[in-house]
Amino acid sequence: MTNEQRPQDDRDEMLSRIVDAEASSADWLRFRELAAGDPAVWAELSVMQRQQDELVRAVERATTPAARVELDEAELDRAMPDERLRLQGRLDVVSRWGGWAAAAALVLVWATGFRPAAPVGNGGGAIDGMRGSGSFVEAGLGPRLQEATPSDAFERYLSAGKATGSVLGEMPDRVVLSTTPLESGVVEVVFLRQIIERRVVDEVYRPSRDEHGDRVVLPARVAPGAGRAF
Amino acid sequence: MLVAAAASGDRDAVRDLWQMHRGWVAAIVLAHKPREADLEDLVQTVAVQFVRTITELREPEAFKPWLRTIATNEARAAGRKTTRRNRLRREAMDTARAIAHGRTDDGAPPTSMDQQSTLLHIALDLPEGYREPLLLRCVRGMSYRQIAAVLDLPETTIETRIARGRRMLRERARAAQADPEEADNNTDDAASPARNDRRLGAKR
């Protein structure tokens, strides 16, 4: 900044503040003094004000549609799903998991001929390597199961399953699907418990679709030592 | 605080925040975008980026400079995509604008809207450091302090730049009235971002 430029800057800034209605009383005093000696300052101010008005209108005209752009709700959903959507997302997970479970059950059926709907306790579904397939029969639970509380029955299922090797354990984390405050001041929590089971089967199949889009299961090759998770 | 709420994923706060600031965001994009790029499309892109990254904002007090950076980045990215075809189209548009601005021999006087467009055209060719605060000042309700917050500069710097920008605007508008051809040469020269930066650097 040169010494010659500063007075010009000061003058421009003072006029600019007047145009922008940000002038102080000292600015106005200086303006009157300047205008008393040089009436052209009035014309300069007038030009600046007119140009500012025109520029404001031009900018408004140029930006009006753009300055009303709304956020994309789909983008919002992706970036920060609300509680309802979070729940839906979890239900989708459950749904997918349910689909996998259904497909897995189907695969097991194809592979072994086992029928999960076999009556509990009559041993009708138990076959070598597939004993029980998740039923309480495999876990060594008898008719007394119906008399137990759900919690007791579940614990018995876990311990009996572990004893026979068909239940490896329960995942430590429980997936909360929803929490709903109830009128009495308590909170209803709906959650998933995830049990890890183990089976030894003769063959494995994978769910797929045929050329018509119908669901089918196809034999899956599993290379020795290539343990693969779902 | 609205910014903090938005950064924590409050969707209503995100919407409110965008509505409060989209006006000056549009002005920033206008100040930086290439002429061929569609302003509305670019602001939409900024909105998408805003939504995607607001939860990564760690310092709520830095919100305005942060949003301004998104806006300038998107506008500059659009500039990099400028192709030869676009440049040709720009030349054709300049010709059309020249015709619309009464530089033909039909003798019709320019209208008020023409003058506004010409003035905006000149303002958009000012060096970046001047055109940005000048355009922000045209967004209704933006004070020097608010502009300083967006540009992350001292208020006194904003005052100086607006005043100098207006002086340049006056001089170039006067030159355009006196000699449209010369004014065209000047604005074409000033349209080079590298030259603008050098000029601005020299004046800083």
Coordinates of C-alpha atoms in Angstrom, one line a residue:
Chain A
M1 CA 0.0 0.0 0.0
T2 CA 1.5 3.3 -1.1
N3 CA 1.1 6.6 0.8
E4 CA -0.8 8.0 -2.2
Q5 CA -3.3 5.1 -2.2
R6 CA -4.3 5.3 1.5
P7 CA -6.2 8.7 1.3
Q8 CA -8.1 7.4 -1.8
D9 CA -8.9 4.2 0.2
D10 CA -10.0 6.2 3.2
R11 CA -12.3 8.2 1.0
D12 CA -13.7 5.1 -0.8
E13 CA -14.2 3.3 2.4
M14 CA -16.1 6.3 3.9
L15 CA -18.3 6.5 0.9
S16 CA -18.8 2.8 0.8
R17 CA -19.9 2.8 4.5
I18 CA -22.5 5.5 3.7
V19 CA -23.8 3.4 0.8
D20 CA -24.0 0.4 3.0
A21 CA -25.7 2.3 5.9
E22 CA -22.8 1.4 8.1
A23 CA -21.4 5.0 8.4
S24 CA -20.6 6.4 11.8
S25 CA -21.3 10.1 12.8
A26 CA -17.6 10.8 12.2
D27 CA -18.1 9.5 8.6
W28 CA -21.0 11.8 8.0
L29 CA -19.1 14.8 9.4
R30 CA -16.2 14.1 7.1
F31 CA -18.5 13.6 4.2
R32 CA -20.1 17.1 4.8
E33 CA -16.6 18.7 5.0
L34 CA -15.6 17.0 1.8
A35 CA -18.8 17.9 0.0
A36 CA -18.5 21.5 1.1
G37 CA -15.2 21.8 -0.7
D38 CA -16.0 19.5 -3.6
P39 CA -19.6 19.1 -4.7
A40 CA -18.6 16.3 -7.1
V41 CA -18.5 14.0 -4.0
W42 CA -22.3 14.1 -4.1
A43 CA -22.3 12.8 -7.7
E44 CA -19.8 10.1 -6.8
L45 CA -22.0 9.0 -3.9
S46 CA -25.0 9.0 -6.1
V47 CA -23.3 6.8 -8.7
M48 CA -22.1 4.4 -6.0
Q49 CA -25.6 4.1 -4.6
R50 CA -27.2 3.5 -8.0
Q51 CA -24.6 0.9 -8.9
Q52 CA -25.1 -0.9 -5.6
D53 CA -28.9 -0.9 -6.2
E54 CA -28.4 -2.3 -9.7
L55 CA -25.9 -4.9 -8.5
V56 CA -28.2 -6.0 -5.7
R57 CA -31.0 -6.5 -8.2
A58 CA -28.8 -8.3 -10.7
V59 CA -27.4 -10.6 -8.0
E60 CA -30.9 -11.3 -6.7
R61 CA -32.1 -12.1 -10.3
A62 CA -29.1 -14.3 -10.9
T63 CA -29.3 -16.2 -7.6
T64 CA -33.1 -16.4 -7.0
P65 CA -33.7 -20.0 -8.1
A66 CA -30.4 -21.2 -6.7
A67 CA -31.0 -19.4 -3.4
R68 CA -34.2 -21.5 -2.9
V69 CA -32.6 -24.9 -3.5
E70 CA -33.9 -27.3 -0.9
L71 CA -32.0 -30.2 0.7
D72 CA -32.6 -33.5 -1.0
E73 CA -34.6 -35.6 1.5
A74 CA -33.3 -38.8 0.1
E75 CA -29.7 -37.5 0.7
L76 CA -30.8 -36.6 4.2
D77 CA -32.1 -40.1 4.7
R78 CA -28.9 -41.6 3.6
A79 CA -26.7 -39.3 5.6
M80 CA -28.7 -39.2 8.8
P81 CA -31.6 -41.6 9.0
D82 CA -34.2 -40.5 11.6
E83 CA -35.3 -42.8 14.3
R84 CA -38.2 -44.2 12.3
L85 CA -35.8 -44.9 9.4
R86 CA -33.2 -46.3 11.8
L87 CA -35.8 -48.8 13.1
Q88 CA -36.8 -49.6 9.5
G89 CA -33.1 -50.2 8.7
R90 CA -32.8 -52.6 11.6
L91 CA -36.0 -54.3 10.6
D92 CA -34.5 -54.6 7.1
V93 CA -31.5 -56.2 8.6
V94 CA -33.8 -58.6 10.5
S95 CA -35.7 -59.2 7.4
R96 CA -32.5 -60.0 5.5
W97 CA -31.4 -62.2 8.3
G98 CA -34.8 -63.8 8.2
G99 CA -34.4 -64.4 4.5
W100 CA -31.0 -65.9 5.1
A101 CA -32.5 -68.1 7.8
A102 CA -35.2 -69.2 5.5
A103 CA -32.7 -69.9 2.7
A104 CA -30.4 -71.7 5.1
A105 CA -33.3 -73.8 6.4
L106 CA -34.2 -74.6 2.8
V107 CA -30.6 -75.6 2.1
L108 CA -30.6 -77.8 5.2
V109 CA -33.8 -79.4 4.0
W110 CA -32.4 -80.1 0.6
A111 CA -29.2 -81.3 2.0
T112 CA -30.6 -83.6 4.6
G113 CA -34.3 -84.0 4.2
F114 CA -34.8 -82.8 7.7
R115 CA -38.2 -81.3 8.6
P116 CA -38.1 -78.7 11.3
A117 CA -41.8 -79.0 11.9
A118 CA -41.4 -82.5 13.3
P119 CA -43.2 -82.9 16.6
V120 CA -41.0 -81.9 19.6
G121 CA -39.9 -84.8 21.6
N122 CA -40.7 -87.7 19.3
G123 CA -37.3 -87.6 17.7
G124 CA -38.8 -87.7 14.2
G125 CA -36.5 -85.1 12.8
A126 CA -33.3 -86.2 14.2
I127 CA -30.8 -87.7 11.8
D128 CA -27.1 -88.2 11.9
G129 CA -25.2 -84.9 11.7
M130 CA -28.3 -82.9 11.8
R131 CA -29.7 -83.8 15.0
G132 CA -32.3 -81.3 16.0
S133 CA -31.3 -78.6 13.6
G134 CA -32.1 -75.9 16.1
S135 CA -35.1 -77.7 17.6
F136 CA -35.2 -78.2 21.3
V137 CA -35.0 -82.0 20.7
E138 CA -31.3 -81.7 19.8
A139 CA -30.6 -79.6 22.8
G140 CA -31.8 -82.4 25.0
L141 CA -34.9 -80.8 26.2
G142 CA -37.9 -82.9 26.9
P143 CA -41.6 -82.4 27.4
R144 CA -40.9 -80.4 30.6
L145 CA -39.9 -77.5 28.4
Q146 CA -43.5 -76.4 28.1
E147 CA -43.7 -76.0 31.8
A148 CA -40.6 -73.8 32.0
T149 CA -40.5 -70.0 31.8
P150 CA -39.0 -68.6 28.5
S151 CA -35.9 -67.6 30.3
D152 CA -35.4 -70.9 32.0
A153 CA -36.1 -72.8 28.8
F154 CA -33.7 -70.6 26.9
E155 CA -30.9 -71.2 29.4
R156 CA -31.6 -74.9 29.3
Y157 CA -31.4 -74.8 25.5
L158 CA -28.1 -73.0 25.6
S159 CA -26.5 -75.3 28.2
A160 CA -27.8 -78.5 26.6
G161 CA -26.8 -77.3 23.2
K162 CA -23.3 -76.5 24.3
A163 CA -23.1 -80.0 25.9
T164 CA -23.9 -81.6 22.6
G165 CA -21.8 -79.2 20.5
S166 CA -24.8 -77.9 18.5
V167 CA -24.7 -74.5 20.3
L168 CA -21.5 -72.7 20.4
G169 CA -22.7 -69.7 22.4
E170 CA -24.6 -66.4 22.3
M171 CA -23.3 -63.2 20.8
P172 CA -22.5 -60.7 23.7
D173 CA -24.2 -57.8 22.0
R174 CA -27.9 -57.6 21.7
V175 CA -29.3 -55.6 18.8
V176 CA -31.9 -53.1 20.0
L177 CA -34.7 -52.7 17.5
S178 CA -36.7 -50.2 19.4
T179 CA -37.1 -48.5 22.8
T180 CA -40.6 -47.2 23.6
P181 CA -41.5 -45.4 26.8
L182 CA -44.7 -46.8 28.2
E183 CA -47.3 -45.0 30.2
S184 CA -46.3 -46.5 33.5
G185 CA -42.8 -45.0 33.2
V186 CA -41.0 -48.1 32.1
V187 CA -39.4 -48.6 28.7
E188 CA -40.2 -51.4 26.3
V189 CA -37.1 -52.6 24.6
V190 CA -37.3 -54.9 21.6
F191 CA -34.1 -56.6 20.7
L192 CA -32.4 -59.5 19.0
R193 CA -30.4 -62.2 20.7
Q194 CA -28.0 -64.0 18.4
I195 CA -27.2 -67.6 19.0
I196 CA -24.3 -69.3 17.2
E197 CA -25.1 -72.9 16.3
R198 CA -23.0 -75.6 14.7
R199 CA -24.0 -78.3 12.4
V200 CA -22.2 -81.0 10.5
V201 CA -23.8 -81.6 7.1
D202 CA -23.0 -83.8 4.1
E203 CA -23.4 -81.1 1.5
V204 CA -23.9 -77.3 1.4
Y205 CA -26.1 -75.4 -1.1
R206 CA -26.4 -71.8 -1.9
P207 CA -29.5 -69.9 -2.6
S208 CA -29.8 -68.5 -6.1
R209 CA -32.3 -67.7 -8.9
D210 CA -33.0 -69.5 -12.1
E211 CA -33.4 -67.8 -15.5
H212 CA -37.0 -67.0 -14.7
G213 CA -36.0 -65.3 -11.5
D214 CA -37.4 -68.0 -9.3
R215 CA -35.5 -68.9 -6.2
V216 CA -33.5 -72.1 -6.4
V217 CA -30.7 -73.7 -4.4
L218 CA -27.5 -74.8 -6.0
P219 CA -24.7 -77.1 -4.7
A220 CA -21.9 -75.0 -3.3
R221 CA -18.3 -76.1 -3.5
V222 CA -16.3 -75.5 -0.3
A223 CA -12.6 -75.9 -0.7
P224 CA -10.9 -77.7 2.2
G225 CA -9.7 -75.2 4.7
A226 CA -11.7 -72.4 3.1
G227 CA -13.9 -71.5 6.0
R228 CA -16.4 -69.0 4.9
A229 CA -18.9 -66.9 6.8
F230 CA -22.3 -66.0 5.6
Chain B
M1 CA -27.1 -24.0 19.2
L2 CA -28.3 -24.8 15.7
V3 CA -24.9 -25.7 14.1
A4 CA -24.0 -28.1 17.0
A5 CA -27.4 -29.7 16.7
A6 CA -27.0 -30.1 12.9
A7 CA -23.5 -31.5 13.4
S8 CA -24.9 -34.1 15.8
G9 CA -27.3 -35.3 13.1
D10 CA -30.5 -33.4 14.0
R11 CA -32.3 -33.3 10.6
D12 CA -34.5 -30.4 11.4
A13 CA -31.5 -28.4 12.5
V14 CA -29.8 -29.3 9.2
R15 CA -32.7 -28.1 7.2
D16 CA -33.0 -24.9 9.2
L17 CA -29.3 -24.2 8.9
W18 CA -29.4 -24.7 5.1
Q19 CA -32.3 -22.4 4.7
M20 CA -30.6 -19.7 6.7
H21 CA -27.4 -19.8 4.7
R22 CA -28.3 -20.9 1.2
G23 CA -28.7 -17.3 0.0
W24 CA -25.1 -16.3 0.5
V25 CA -24.0 -19.8 -0.6
A26 CA -25.6 -19.0 -3.9
A27 CA -23.7 -15.7 -4.1
I28 CA -20.4 -17.4 -3.3
V29 CA -21.0 -20.0 -6.0
L30 CA -21.9 -17.2 -8.4
A31 CA -18.7 -15.5 -7.6
H32 CA -16.6 -18.5 -8.3
K33 CA -18.4 -20.6 -11.0
P34 CA -17.4 -20.6 -14.6
R35 CA -19.9 -18.7 -16.7
E36 CA -21.1 -21.8 -18.5
A37 CA -22.0 -23.7 -15.3
D38 CA -25.6 -23.7 -14.1
L39 CA -25.8 -21.9 -10.7
E40 CA -28.8 -23.9 -9.5
D41 CA -27.1 -27.3 -10.3
L42 CA -24.0 -26.2 -8.5
V43 CA -25.9 -25.0 -5.4
Q44 CA -27.7 -28.4 -5.4
T45 CA -24.3 -30.1 -5.4
V46 CA -23.2 -27.9 -2.5
A47 CA -26.4 -28.9 -0.7
V48 CA -25.6 -32.5 -1.1
Q49 CA -22.0 -32.1 0.2
F50 CA -23.4 -30.0 3.1
V51 CA -25.7 -32.9 4.1
R52 CA -23.0 -35.5 3.6
T53 CA -20.4 -33.8 5.7
I54 CA -22.1 -31.6 8.3
T55 CA -21.7 -34.4 10.9
E56 CA -17.9 -34.2 10.4
L57 CA -17.8 -30.6 11.4
R58 CA -15.9 -30.5 14.7
E59 CA -15.9 -26.7 15.4
P60 CA -19.3 -25.2 15.1
E61 CA -17.8 -21.7 15.2
A62 CA -16.0 -22.5 11.9
F63 CA -19.3 -23.4 10.2
K64 CA -19.5 -20.4 7.8
P65 CA -15.9 -20.7 6.5
W66 CA -16.4 -24.4 6.2
L67 CA -19.6 -24.0 4.1
R68 CA -17.9 -21.4 2.0
T69 CA -15.1 -23.8 1.3
I70 CA -17.5 -26.4 0.1
A71 CA -19.2 -23.8 -2.1
T72 CA -15.9 -22.6 -3.7
N73 CA -14.6 -26.1 -4.1
E74 CA -17.7 -27.2 -6.0
A75 CA -17.6 -24.0 -8.2
R76 CA -13.9 -24.5 -9.0
A77 CA -14.5 -28.2 -9.7
A78 CA -17.1 -27.1 -12.3
G79 CA -14.5 -24.7 -13.7
R80 CA -12.0 -27.6 -14.2
K81 CA -14.6 -29.4 -16.2
T82 CA -14.8 -26.6 -18.7
T83 CA -14.2 -27.9 -22.1
R84 CA -13.4 -26.3 -25.4
R85 CA -17.0 -26.7 -26.4
N86 CA -18.0 -24.7 -23.4
R87 CA -15.5 -22.0 -24.2
L88 CA -16.9 -21.7 -27.7
R89 CA -20.4 -21.5 -26.2
R90 CA -19.2 -18.8 -23.9
E91 CA -17.9 -16.8 -26.8
A92 CA -21.2 -17.2 -28.5
M93 CA -23.0 -16.0 -25.3
D94 CA -20.7 -13.1 -25.0
T95 CA -21.5 -12.1 -28.6
A96 CA -25.2 -12.5 -27.8
R97 CA -24.8 -10.4 -24.7
A98 CA -23.0 -7.7 -26.6
I99 CA -25.9 -7.6 -29.0
A100 CA -28.4 -7.5 -26.2
H101 CA -26.5 -4.7 -24.5
G102 CA -27.0 -2.4 -27.4
R103 CA -23.6 -2.7 -29.0
T104 CA -25.1 -3.2 -32.4
D105 CA -26.0 -0.5 -34.8
D106 CA -29.7 -0.5 -34.1
G107 CA -29.3 2.6 -31.8
A108 CA -31.6 1.3 -29.1
P109 CA -30.7 2.6 -25.7
P110 CA -29.8 0.0 -23.0
T111 CA -32.6 -0.8 -20.6
S112 CA -32.2 -0.9 -16.8
M113 CA -32.0 -4.7 -16.9
D114 CA -29.2 -4.4 -19.4
Q115 CA -27.3 -2.1 -17.1
Q116 CA -27.8 -4.5 -14.2
S117 CA -26.5 -7.4 -16.3
T118 CA -23.6 -5.4 -17.5
L119 CA -22.7 -4.4 -13.9
L120 CA -22.9 -8.0 -12.7
H121 CA -20.8 -9.1 -15.7
I122 CA -18.1 -6.5 -14.7
A123 CA -18.4 -7.5 -11.0
L124 CA -17.9 -11.1 -11.9
D125 CA -14.7 -10.2 -13.7
L126 CA -13.2 -8.4 -10.7
P127 CA -10.3 -10.2 -8.9
E128 CA -11.6 -12.9 -6.5
G129 CA -10.7 -11.1 -3.3
Y130 CA -12.9 -8.1 -4.3
R131 CA -15.8 -9.7 -6.1
E132 CA -16.6 -12.1 -3.3
P133 CA -17.3 -9.5 -0.6
L134 CA -18.9 -7.3 -3.1
L135 CA -21.4 -10.0 -4.1
L136 CA -22.0 -11.0 -0.5
R137 CA -22.8 -7.4 0.3
C138 CA -25.6 -7.8 -2.3
V139 CA -27.2 -10.6 -0.4
R140 CA -29.9 -8.8 1.6
G141 CA -29.1 -8.4 5.3
M142 CA -25.4 -9.3 5.2
S143 CA -23.4 -6.8 7.2
Y144 CA -19.7 -6.3 7.1
R145 CA -19.4 -8.5 10.2
Q146 CA -21.3 -11.3 8.7
I147 CA -19.3 -11.2 5.5
A148 CA -16.1 -11.2 7.6
A149 CA -17.4 -14.3 9.4
V150 CA -18.0 -16.1 6.1
L151 CA -14.7 -15.2 4.5
D152 CA -12.8 -15.6 7.8
L153 CA -11.2 -12.2 7.5
P154 CA -11.1 -9.1 9.7
E155 CA -14.0 -6.7 9.3
T156 CA -11.6 -3.9 8.3
T157 CA -10.3 -6.0 5.5
I158 CA -13.8 -6.5 4.3
E159 CA -14.5 -2.8 4.3
T160 CA -11.4 -2.1 2.3
R161 CA -12.1 -4.8 -0.2
I162 CA -15.7 -3.7 -0.8
A163 CA -14.6 -0.1 -1.2
R164 CA -11.8 -1.0 -3.6
G165 CA -14.1 -3.4 -5.5
R166 CA -16.6 -0.6 -5.9
R167 CA -14.0 1.7 -7.2
M168 CA -12.9 -0.9 -9.8
L169 CA -16.5 -1.4 -10.7
R170 CA -17.0 2.3 -11.2
E171 CA -13.9 2.6 -13.3
R172 CA -14.7 -0.4 -15.5
A173 CA -18.3 0.6 -15.9
R174 CA -17.2 4.0 -17.0
A175 CA -14.7 2.5 -19.4
A176 CA -17.3 0.1 -20.8
Q177 CA -19.6 3.1 -21.5
A178 CA -16.8 5.0 -23.2
D179 CA -15.4 2.1 -25.2
P180 CA -17.1 -1.2 -25.2
E181 CA -14.3 -2.9 -27.1
E182 CA -11.7 -1.8 -24.7
A183 CA -13.9 -2.8 -21.8
D184 CA -14.2 -6.3 -23.3
N185 CA -10.5 -6.6 -23.5
N186 CA -10.1 -5.6 -19.9
T187 CA -12.7 -8.0 -18.6
D188 CA -11.3 -10.9 -20.7
D189 CA -7.9 -10.1 -19.2
A190 CA -9.4 -10.0 -15.7
A191 CA -11.3 -13.2 -16.2
S192 CA -8.0 -15.2 -15.9
P193 CA -8.0 -16.5 -12.3
A194 CA -4.2 -16.7 -12.2
R195 CA -3.9 -13.1 -13.3
N196 CA -6.6 -12.1 -10.8
D197 CA -4.7 -13.9 -8.0
R198 CA -1.4 -12.2 -9.0
R199 CA -3.2 -8.8 -9.1
L200 CA -4.8 -9.4 -5.8
G201 CA -1.5 -10.6 -4.3
A202 CA 0.1 -7.5 -5.5
K203 CA -2.5 -5.3 -3.9
R204 CA -2.4 -7.2 -0.6

